[in-house]
mmCIF file of C-alpha atoms and ligand atoms in Angstrom:
data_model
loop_
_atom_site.group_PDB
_atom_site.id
_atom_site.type_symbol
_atom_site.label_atom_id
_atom_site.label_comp_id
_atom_site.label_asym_id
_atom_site.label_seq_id
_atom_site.Cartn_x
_atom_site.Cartn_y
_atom_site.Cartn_z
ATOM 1 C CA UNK A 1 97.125 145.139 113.728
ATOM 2 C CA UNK A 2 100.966 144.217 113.223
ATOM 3 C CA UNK A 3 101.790 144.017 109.704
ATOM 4 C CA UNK A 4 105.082 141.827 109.696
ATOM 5 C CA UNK A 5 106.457 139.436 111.749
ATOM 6 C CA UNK A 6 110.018 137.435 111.849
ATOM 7 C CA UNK A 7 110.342 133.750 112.551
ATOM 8 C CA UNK A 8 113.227 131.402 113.746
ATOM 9 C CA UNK A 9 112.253 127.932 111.915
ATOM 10 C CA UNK A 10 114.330 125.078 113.306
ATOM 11 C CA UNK A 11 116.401 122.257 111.048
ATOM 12 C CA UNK A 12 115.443 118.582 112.278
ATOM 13 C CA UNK A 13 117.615 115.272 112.142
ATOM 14 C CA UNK A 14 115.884 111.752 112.761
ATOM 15 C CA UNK A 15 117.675 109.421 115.416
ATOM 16 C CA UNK A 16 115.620 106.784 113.945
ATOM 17 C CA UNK A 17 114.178 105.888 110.638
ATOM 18 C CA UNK A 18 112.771 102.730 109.718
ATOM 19 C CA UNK A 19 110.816 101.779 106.535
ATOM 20 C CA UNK A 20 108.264 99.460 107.645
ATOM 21 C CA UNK A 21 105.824 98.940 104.452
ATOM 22 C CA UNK A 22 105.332 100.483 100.681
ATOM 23 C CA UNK A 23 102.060 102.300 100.710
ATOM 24 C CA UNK A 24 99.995 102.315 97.555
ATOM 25 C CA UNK A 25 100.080 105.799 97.282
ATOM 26 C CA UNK A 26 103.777 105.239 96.482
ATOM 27 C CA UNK A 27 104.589 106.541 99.811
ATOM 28 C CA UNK A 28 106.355 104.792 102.508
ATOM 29 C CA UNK A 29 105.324 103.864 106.187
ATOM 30 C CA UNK A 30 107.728 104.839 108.412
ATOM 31 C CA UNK A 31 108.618 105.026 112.117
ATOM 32 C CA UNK A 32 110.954 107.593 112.600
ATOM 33 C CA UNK A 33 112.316 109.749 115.990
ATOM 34 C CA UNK A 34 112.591 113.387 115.267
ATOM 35 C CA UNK A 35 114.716 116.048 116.728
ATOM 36 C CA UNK A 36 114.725 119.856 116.605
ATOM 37 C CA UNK A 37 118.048 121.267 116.206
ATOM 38 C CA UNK A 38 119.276 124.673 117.002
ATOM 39 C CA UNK A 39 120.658 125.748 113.539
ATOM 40 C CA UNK A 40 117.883 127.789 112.172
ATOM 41 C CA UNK A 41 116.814 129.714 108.687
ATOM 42 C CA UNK A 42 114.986 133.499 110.070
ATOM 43 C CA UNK A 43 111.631 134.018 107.846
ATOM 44 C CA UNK A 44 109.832 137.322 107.751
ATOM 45 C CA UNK A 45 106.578 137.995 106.918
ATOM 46 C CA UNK A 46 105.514 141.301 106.017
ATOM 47 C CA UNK A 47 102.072 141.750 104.777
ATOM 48 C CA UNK A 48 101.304 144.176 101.391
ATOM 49 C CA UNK A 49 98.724 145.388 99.426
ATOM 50 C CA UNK A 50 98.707 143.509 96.825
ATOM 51 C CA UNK A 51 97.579 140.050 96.732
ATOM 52 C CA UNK A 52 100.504 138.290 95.409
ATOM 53 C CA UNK A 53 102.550 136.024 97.413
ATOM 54 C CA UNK A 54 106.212 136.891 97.096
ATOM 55 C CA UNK A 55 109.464 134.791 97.999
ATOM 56 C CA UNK A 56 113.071 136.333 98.809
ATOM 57 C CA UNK A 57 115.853 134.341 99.684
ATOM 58 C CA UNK A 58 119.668 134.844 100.728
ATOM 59 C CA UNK A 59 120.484 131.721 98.690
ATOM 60 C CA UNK A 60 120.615 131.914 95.320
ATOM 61 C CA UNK A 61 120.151 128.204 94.945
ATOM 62 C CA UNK A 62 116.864 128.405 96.559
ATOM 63 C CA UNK A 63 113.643 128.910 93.982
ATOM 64 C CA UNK A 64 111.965 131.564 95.069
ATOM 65 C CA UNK A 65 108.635 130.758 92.494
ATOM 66 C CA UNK A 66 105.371 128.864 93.094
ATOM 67 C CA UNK A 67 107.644 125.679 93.770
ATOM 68 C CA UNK A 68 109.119 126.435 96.863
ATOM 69 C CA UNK A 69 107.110 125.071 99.902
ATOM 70 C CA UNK A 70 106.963 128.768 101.718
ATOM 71 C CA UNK A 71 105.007 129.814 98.742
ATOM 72 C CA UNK A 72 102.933 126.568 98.677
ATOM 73 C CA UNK A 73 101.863 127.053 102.623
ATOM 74 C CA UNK A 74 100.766 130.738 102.028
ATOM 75 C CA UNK A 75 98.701 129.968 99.211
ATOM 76 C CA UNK A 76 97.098 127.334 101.019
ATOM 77 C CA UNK A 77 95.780 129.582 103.357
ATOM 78 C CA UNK A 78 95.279 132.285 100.874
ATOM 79 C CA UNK A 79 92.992 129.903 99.514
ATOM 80 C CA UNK A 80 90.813 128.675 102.563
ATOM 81 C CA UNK A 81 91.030 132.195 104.464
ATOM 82 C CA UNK A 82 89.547 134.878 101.884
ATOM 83 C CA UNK A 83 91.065 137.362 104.613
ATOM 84 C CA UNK A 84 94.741 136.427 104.231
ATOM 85 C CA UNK A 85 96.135 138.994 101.891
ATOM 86 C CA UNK A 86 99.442 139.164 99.723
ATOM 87 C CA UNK A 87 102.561 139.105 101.480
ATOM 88 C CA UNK A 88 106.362 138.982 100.975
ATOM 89 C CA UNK A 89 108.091 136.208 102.937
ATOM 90 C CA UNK A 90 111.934 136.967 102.939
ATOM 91 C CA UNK A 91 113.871 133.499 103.433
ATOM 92 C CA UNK A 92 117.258 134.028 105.411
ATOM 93 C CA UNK A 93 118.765 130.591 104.984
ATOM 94 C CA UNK A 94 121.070 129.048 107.391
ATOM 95 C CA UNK A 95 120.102 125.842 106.962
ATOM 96 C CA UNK A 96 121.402 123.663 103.851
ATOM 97 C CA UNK A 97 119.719 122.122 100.700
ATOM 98 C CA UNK A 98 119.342 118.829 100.055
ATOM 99 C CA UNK A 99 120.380 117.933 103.401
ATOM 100 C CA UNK A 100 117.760 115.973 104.882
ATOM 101 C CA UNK A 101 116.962 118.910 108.111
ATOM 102 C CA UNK A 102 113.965 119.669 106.547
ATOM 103 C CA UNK A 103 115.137 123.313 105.493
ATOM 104 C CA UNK A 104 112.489 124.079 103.373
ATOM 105 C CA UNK A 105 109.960 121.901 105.465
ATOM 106 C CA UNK A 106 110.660 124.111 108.424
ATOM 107 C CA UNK A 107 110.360 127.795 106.094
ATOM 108 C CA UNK A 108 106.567 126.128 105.140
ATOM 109 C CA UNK A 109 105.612 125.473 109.088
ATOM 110 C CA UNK A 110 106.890 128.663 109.851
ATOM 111 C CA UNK A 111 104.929 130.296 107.139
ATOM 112 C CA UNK A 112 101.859 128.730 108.545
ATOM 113 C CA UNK A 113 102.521 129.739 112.043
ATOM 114 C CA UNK A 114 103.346 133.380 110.687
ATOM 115 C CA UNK A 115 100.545 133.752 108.954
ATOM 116 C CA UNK A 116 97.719 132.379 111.342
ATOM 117 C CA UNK A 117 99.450 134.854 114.088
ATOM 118 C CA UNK A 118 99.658 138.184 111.290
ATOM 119 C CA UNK A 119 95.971 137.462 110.242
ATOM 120 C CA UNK A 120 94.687 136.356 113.811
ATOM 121 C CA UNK A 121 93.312 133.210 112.243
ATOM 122 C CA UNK A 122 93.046 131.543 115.265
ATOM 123 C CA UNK A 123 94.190 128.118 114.245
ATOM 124 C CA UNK A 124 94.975 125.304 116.836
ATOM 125 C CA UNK A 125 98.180 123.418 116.677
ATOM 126 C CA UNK A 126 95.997 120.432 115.198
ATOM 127 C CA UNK A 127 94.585 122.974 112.501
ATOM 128 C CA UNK A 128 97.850 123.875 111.580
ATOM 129 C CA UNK A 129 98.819 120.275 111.617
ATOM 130 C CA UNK A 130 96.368 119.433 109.250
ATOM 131 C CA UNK A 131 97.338 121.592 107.003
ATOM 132 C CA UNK A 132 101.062 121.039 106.718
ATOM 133 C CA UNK A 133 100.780 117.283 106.220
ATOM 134 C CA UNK A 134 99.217 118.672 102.765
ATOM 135 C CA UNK A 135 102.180 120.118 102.125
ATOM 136 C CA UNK A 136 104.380 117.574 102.940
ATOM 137 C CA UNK A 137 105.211 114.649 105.165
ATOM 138 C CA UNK A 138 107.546 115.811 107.784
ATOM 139 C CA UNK A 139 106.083 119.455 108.315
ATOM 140 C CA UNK A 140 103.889 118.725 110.855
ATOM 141 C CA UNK A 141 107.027 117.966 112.968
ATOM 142 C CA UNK A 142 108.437 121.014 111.545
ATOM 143 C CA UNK A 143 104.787 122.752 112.845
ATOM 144 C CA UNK A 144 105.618 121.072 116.576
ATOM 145 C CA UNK A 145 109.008 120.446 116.628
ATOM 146 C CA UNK A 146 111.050 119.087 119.922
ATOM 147 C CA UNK A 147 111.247 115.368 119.968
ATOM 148 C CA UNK A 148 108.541 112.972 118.563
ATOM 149 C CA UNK A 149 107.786 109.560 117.150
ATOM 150 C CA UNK A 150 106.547 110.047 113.502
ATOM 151 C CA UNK A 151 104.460 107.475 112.408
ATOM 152 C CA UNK A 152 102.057 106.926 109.074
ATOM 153 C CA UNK A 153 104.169 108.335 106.002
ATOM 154 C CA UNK A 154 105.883 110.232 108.854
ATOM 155 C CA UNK A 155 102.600 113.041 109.941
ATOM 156 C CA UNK A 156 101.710 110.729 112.825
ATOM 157 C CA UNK A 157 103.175 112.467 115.537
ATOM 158 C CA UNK A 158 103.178 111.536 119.273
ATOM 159 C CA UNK A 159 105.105 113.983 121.545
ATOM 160 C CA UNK A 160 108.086 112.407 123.365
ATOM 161 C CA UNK A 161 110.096 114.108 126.719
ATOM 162 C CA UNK A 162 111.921 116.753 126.013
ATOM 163 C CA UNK A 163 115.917 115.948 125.474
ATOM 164 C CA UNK A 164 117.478 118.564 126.529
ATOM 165 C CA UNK A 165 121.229 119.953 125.969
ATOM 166 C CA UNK A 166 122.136 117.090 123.518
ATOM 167 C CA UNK A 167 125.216 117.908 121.784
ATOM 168 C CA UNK A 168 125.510 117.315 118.297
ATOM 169 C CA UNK A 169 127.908 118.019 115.567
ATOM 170 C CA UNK A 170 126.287 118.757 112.356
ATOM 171 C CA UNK A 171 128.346 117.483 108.982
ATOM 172 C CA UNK A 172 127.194 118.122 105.614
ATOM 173 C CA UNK A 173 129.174 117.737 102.925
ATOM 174 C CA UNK A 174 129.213 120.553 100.534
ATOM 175 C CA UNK A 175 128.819 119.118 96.759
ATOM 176 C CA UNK A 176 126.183 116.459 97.958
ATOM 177 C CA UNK A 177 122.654 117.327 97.594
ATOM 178 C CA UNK A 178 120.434 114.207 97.530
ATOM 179 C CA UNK A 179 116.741 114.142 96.348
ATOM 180 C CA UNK A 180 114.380 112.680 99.070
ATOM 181 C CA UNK A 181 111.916 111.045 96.417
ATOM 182 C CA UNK A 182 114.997 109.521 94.407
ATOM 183 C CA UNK A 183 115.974 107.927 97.887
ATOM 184 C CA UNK A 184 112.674 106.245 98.802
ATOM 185 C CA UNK A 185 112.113 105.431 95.035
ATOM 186 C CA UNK A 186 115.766 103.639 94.997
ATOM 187 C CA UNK A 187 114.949 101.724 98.316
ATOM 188 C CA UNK A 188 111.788 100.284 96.859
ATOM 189 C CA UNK A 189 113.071 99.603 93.581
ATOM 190 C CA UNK A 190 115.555 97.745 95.586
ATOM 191 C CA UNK A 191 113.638 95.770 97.507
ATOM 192 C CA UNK A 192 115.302 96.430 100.406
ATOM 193 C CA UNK A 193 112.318 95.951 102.503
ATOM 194 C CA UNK A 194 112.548 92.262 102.873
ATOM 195 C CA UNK A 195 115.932 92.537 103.890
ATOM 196 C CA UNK A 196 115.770 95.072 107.074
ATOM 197 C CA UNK A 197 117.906 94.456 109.355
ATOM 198 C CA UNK A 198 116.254 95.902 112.504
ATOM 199 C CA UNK A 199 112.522 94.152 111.907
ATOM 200 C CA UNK A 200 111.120 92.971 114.616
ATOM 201 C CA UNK A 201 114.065 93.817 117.088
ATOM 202 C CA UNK A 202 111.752 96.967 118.525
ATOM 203 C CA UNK A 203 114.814 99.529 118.221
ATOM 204 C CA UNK A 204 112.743 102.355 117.973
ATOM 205 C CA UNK A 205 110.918 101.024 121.413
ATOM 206 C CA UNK A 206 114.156 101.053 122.842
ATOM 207 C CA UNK A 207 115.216 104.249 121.985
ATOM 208 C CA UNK A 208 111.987 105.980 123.186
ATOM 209 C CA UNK A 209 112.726 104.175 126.100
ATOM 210 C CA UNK A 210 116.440 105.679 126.800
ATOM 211 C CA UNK A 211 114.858 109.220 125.953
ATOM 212 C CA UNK A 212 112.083 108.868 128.556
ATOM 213 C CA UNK A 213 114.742 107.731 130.705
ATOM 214 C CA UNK A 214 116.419 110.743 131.092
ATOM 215 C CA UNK A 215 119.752 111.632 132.700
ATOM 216 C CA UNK A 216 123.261 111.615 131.576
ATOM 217 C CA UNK A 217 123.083 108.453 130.525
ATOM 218 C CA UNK A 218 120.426 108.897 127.658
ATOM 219 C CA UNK A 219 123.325 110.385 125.279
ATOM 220 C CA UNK A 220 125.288 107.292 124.904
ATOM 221 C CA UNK A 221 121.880 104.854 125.141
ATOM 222 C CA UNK A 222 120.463 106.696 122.177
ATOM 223 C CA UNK A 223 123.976 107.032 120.510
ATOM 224 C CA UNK A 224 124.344 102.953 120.433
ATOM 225 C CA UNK A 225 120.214 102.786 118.767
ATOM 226 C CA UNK A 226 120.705 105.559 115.898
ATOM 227 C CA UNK A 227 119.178 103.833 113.071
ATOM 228 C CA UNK A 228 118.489 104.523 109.377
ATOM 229 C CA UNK A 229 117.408 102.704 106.797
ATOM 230 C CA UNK A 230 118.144 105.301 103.947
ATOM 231 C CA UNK A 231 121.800 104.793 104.709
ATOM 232 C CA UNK A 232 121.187 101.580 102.733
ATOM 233 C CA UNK A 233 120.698 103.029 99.437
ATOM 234 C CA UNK A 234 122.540 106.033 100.148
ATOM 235 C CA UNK A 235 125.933 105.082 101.601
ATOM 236 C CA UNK A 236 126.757 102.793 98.571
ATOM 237 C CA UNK A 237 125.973 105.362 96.028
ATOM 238 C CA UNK A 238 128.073 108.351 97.489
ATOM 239 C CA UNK A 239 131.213 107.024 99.148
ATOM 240 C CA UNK A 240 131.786 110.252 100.302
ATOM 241 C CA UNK A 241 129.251 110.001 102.980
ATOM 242 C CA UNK A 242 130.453 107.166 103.895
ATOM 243 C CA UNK A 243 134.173 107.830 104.723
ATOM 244 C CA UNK A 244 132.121 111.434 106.591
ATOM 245 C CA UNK A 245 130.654 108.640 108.640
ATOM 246 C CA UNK A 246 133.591 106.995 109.272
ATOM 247 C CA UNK A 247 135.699 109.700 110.214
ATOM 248 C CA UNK A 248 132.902 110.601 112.806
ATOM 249 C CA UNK A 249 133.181 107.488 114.049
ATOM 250 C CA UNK A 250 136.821 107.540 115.111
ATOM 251 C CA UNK A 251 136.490 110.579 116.567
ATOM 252 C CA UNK A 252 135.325 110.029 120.657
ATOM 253 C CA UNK A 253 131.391 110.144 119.640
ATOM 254 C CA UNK A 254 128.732 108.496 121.108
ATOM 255 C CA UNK A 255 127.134 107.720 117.298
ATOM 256 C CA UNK A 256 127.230 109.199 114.500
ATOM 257 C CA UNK A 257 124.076 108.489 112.029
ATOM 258 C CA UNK A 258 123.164 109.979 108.379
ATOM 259 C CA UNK A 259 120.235 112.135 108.783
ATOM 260 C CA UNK A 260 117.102 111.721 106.899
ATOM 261 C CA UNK A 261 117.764 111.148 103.261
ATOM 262 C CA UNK A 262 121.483 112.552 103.655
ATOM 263 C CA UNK A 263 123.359 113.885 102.601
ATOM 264 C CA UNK A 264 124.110 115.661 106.213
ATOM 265 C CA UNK A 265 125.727 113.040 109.039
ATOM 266 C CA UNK A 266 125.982 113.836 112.517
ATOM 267 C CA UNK A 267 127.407 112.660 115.593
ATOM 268 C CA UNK A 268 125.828 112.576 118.973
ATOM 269 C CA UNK A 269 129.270 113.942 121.315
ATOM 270 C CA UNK A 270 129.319 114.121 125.639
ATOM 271 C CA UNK A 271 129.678 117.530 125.849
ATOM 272 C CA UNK A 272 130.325 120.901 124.098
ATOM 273 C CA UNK A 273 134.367 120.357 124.374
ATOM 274 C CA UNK A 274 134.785 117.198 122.855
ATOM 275 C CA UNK A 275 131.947 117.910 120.282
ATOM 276 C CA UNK A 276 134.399 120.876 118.893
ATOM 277 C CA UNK A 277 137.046 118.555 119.031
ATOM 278 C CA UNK A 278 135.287 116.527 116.762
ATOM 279 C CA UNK A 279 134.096 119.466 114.529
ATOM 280 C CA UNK A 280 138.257 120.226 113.761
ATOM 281 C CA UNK A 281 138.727 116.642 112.914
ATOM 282 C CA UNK A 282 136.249 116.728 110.100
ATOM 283 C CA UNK A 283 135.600 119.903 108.895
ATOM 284 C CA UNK A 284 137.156 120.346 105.532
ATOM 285 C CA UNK A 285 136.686 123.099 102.758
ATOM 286 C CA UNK A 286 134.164 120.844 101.641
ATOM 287 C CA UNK A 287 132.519 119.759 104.480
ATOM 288 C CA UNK A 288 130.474 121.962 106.529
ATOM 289 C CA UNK A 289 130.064 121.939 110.084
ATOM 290 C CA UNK A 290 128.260 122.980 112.963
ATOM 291 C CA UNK A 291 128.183 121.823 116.807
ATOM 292 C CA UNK A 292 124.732 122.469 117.717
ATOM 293 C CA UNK A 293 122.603 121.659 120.918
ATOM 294 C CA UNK A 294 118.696 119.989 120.244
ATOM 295 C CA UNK A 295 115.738 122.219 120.973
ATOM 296 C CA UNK A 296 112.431 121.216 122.565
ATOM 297 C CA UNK A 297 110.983 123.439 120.105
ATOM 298 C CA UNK A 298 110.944 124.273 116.805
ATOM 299 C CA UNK A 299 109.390 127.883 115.743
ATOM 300 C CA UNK A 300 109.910 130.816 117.936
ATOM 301 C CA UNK A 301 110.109 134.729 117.813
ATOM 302 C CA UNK A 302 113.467 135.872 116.059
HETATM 303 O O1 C5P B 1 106.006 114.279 101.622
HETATM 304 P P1 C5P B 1 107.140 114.870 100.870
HETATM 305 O O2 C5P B 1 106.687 115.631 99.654
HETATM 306 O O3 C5P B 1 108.067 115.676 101.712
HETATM 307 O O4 C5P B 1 108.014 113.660 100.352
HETATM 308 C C1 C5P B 1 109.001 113.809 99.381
HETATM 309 C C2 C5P B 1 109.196 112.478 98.690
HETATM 310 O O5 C5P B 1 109.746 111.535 99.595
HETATM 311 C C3 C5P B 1 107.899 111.860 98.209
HETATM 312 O O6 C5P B 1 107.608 112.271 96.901
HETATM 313 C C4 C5P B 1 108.191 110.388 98.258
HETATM 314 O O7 C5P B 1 108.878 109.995 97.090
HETATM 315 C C5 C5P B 1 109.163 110.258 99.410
HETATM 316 N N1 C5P B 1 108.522 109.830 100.665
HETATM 317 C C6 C5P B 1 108.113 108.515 100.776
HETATM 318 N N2 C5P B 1 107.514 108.094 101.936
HETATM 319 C C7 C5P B 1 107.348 108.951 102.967
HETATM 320 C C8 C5P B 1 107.765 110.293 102.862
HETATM 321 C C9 C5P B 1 108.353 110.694 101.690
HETATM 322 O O8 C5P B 1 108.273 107.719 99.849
HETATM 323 N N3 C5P B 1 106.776 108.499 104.079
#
């Protein structure tokens, strides 16, 4: 039986996210249009003889105790499969912190998927499903990956066509980390449900539509219906964002959009030229930035 195994775990960005209700849970409903991006953290699993769970990873900033979501998805399973041993999952991160790609959301679906492959649990994607929406709300994407509507408090997922070869360039600005709870607790506290924009203008139907449409043309369709609500509470609070937005926006992009709860922007560009073009104009020694293309999947062999 193989005793480790190494991972590629995706980063995500949403080309749609709309707050449709306050649950009473203190969660949000959502309706949100995921994508799998190709800048990726590697995780290795390597199994031991102990029966201790242990975290290593290349950023220091990263907790590597019972907090961090890795360690949270293998002691889930620890704890329903009496088979599934100790292990040490080493963490090499690519992918940036409070960035809203769903770093460590992606290291916890990759942990799953590592560790129902190393102990042959046999799990089916549902199964593993299942289990990461107890971890959190967006790692079941993280589990699937590609493109999907997200419904529910964002664990609803319903496959959508594959978009292939989109060119993005990735911008996250290197002081800002924002806290995903303080985001959605500032937006309710707000009230700024009553005041959405978008409600009832089906942008999120339209957008699935220019995806399932296909062809050169989807690029600029879905670059004129990025949506996200979060910018709402976000934008006004760190200016710096913002003018990152802006200055995307000059730039010859199709859109440009904060991702999830920030503080990460990107812009949708028409090919791999102009999107590099676009990468000089912005990147600073505080901003970072990568031109990536999406991926129709989002865990595979290293
Ligand atoms: O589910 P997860 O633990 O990733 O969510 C982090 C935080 O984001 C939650 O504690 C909650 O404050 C907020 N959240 C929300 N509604 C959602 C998803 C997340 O309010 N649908």
């Amino acid at each position: 039986m193989t005793s480790r195994i190494s991972l590629k775990a995706a980063a995500k960005i949403n080309l749609y996210l709309e707050i449709t209700g306050n649950r009473p849970d203190g969660y949000h409903d959502l309706v949100m249009i995921l994508q799998s991006i190709d800048l990726c953290d590697r995780v290795d699993i390597c199994k031991t003889s102990t029966d201790e769970i242990q975290i290593l990873c290349t950023n220091p900033e990263v907790p590597c105790d019972r907090s961090n979501l890795a360690y949270k998805a293998a002691a889930l399973l620890q704890h329903n499969f009496p088979e599934v041993g100790g292990m040490e999952i080493a963490i090499n991160k690519q992918i940036p912190m409070g960035a809203g790609l769903a770093g460590g959301s992606g290291n916890a679906a990759s942990v799953l998927v590592g560790i129902d492959r190393l102990w042959e649990l046999g799990l089916t994607q549902s199964q593993l499903c299942d289990f990461a929406a107890m971890l959190g709300s967006d790692i079941p994407f993280c589990v699937s990956g590609g493109t999907a509507l997200a419904t529910g408090r964002g664990e609803v997922l319903s496959p959508l066509p594959d978009l292939t070869d989109l060119v993005l360039v990735i911008c996250k600005p290197r002081s800002i980390a924002i806290a995903t709870a303080w985001a959605y607790q500032t937006f309710r506290s707000q009230g700024l449900l009553a005041t959405s924009p978008v409600k009832n203008q089906n942008l999120s139907s339209q957008l699935v539509a220019a995806i399932a449409s296909g062809g050169d043309s989807a690029p600029s369709k879905l670059g004129r219906l990025l949506y996200n609500d979060l910018e709402r509470v976000v934008l006004p609070e760190y200016p710096a964002i913002s003018e990152l937005k802006n200055r995307l926006l000059e730039q010859e992009c199709l859109g440009a959009m904060m991702s999830g709860s920030g503080s990460t922007v990107f812009a949708i560009a028409a090919d791999l030229d102009r999107a590099q073009k676009i990468a000089e104009a912005v990147r600073t020694d505080n901003i970072d930035v990568w031109v990536v293309k999406s991926l129709v999947r989002s865990i595979f062999d290293a």
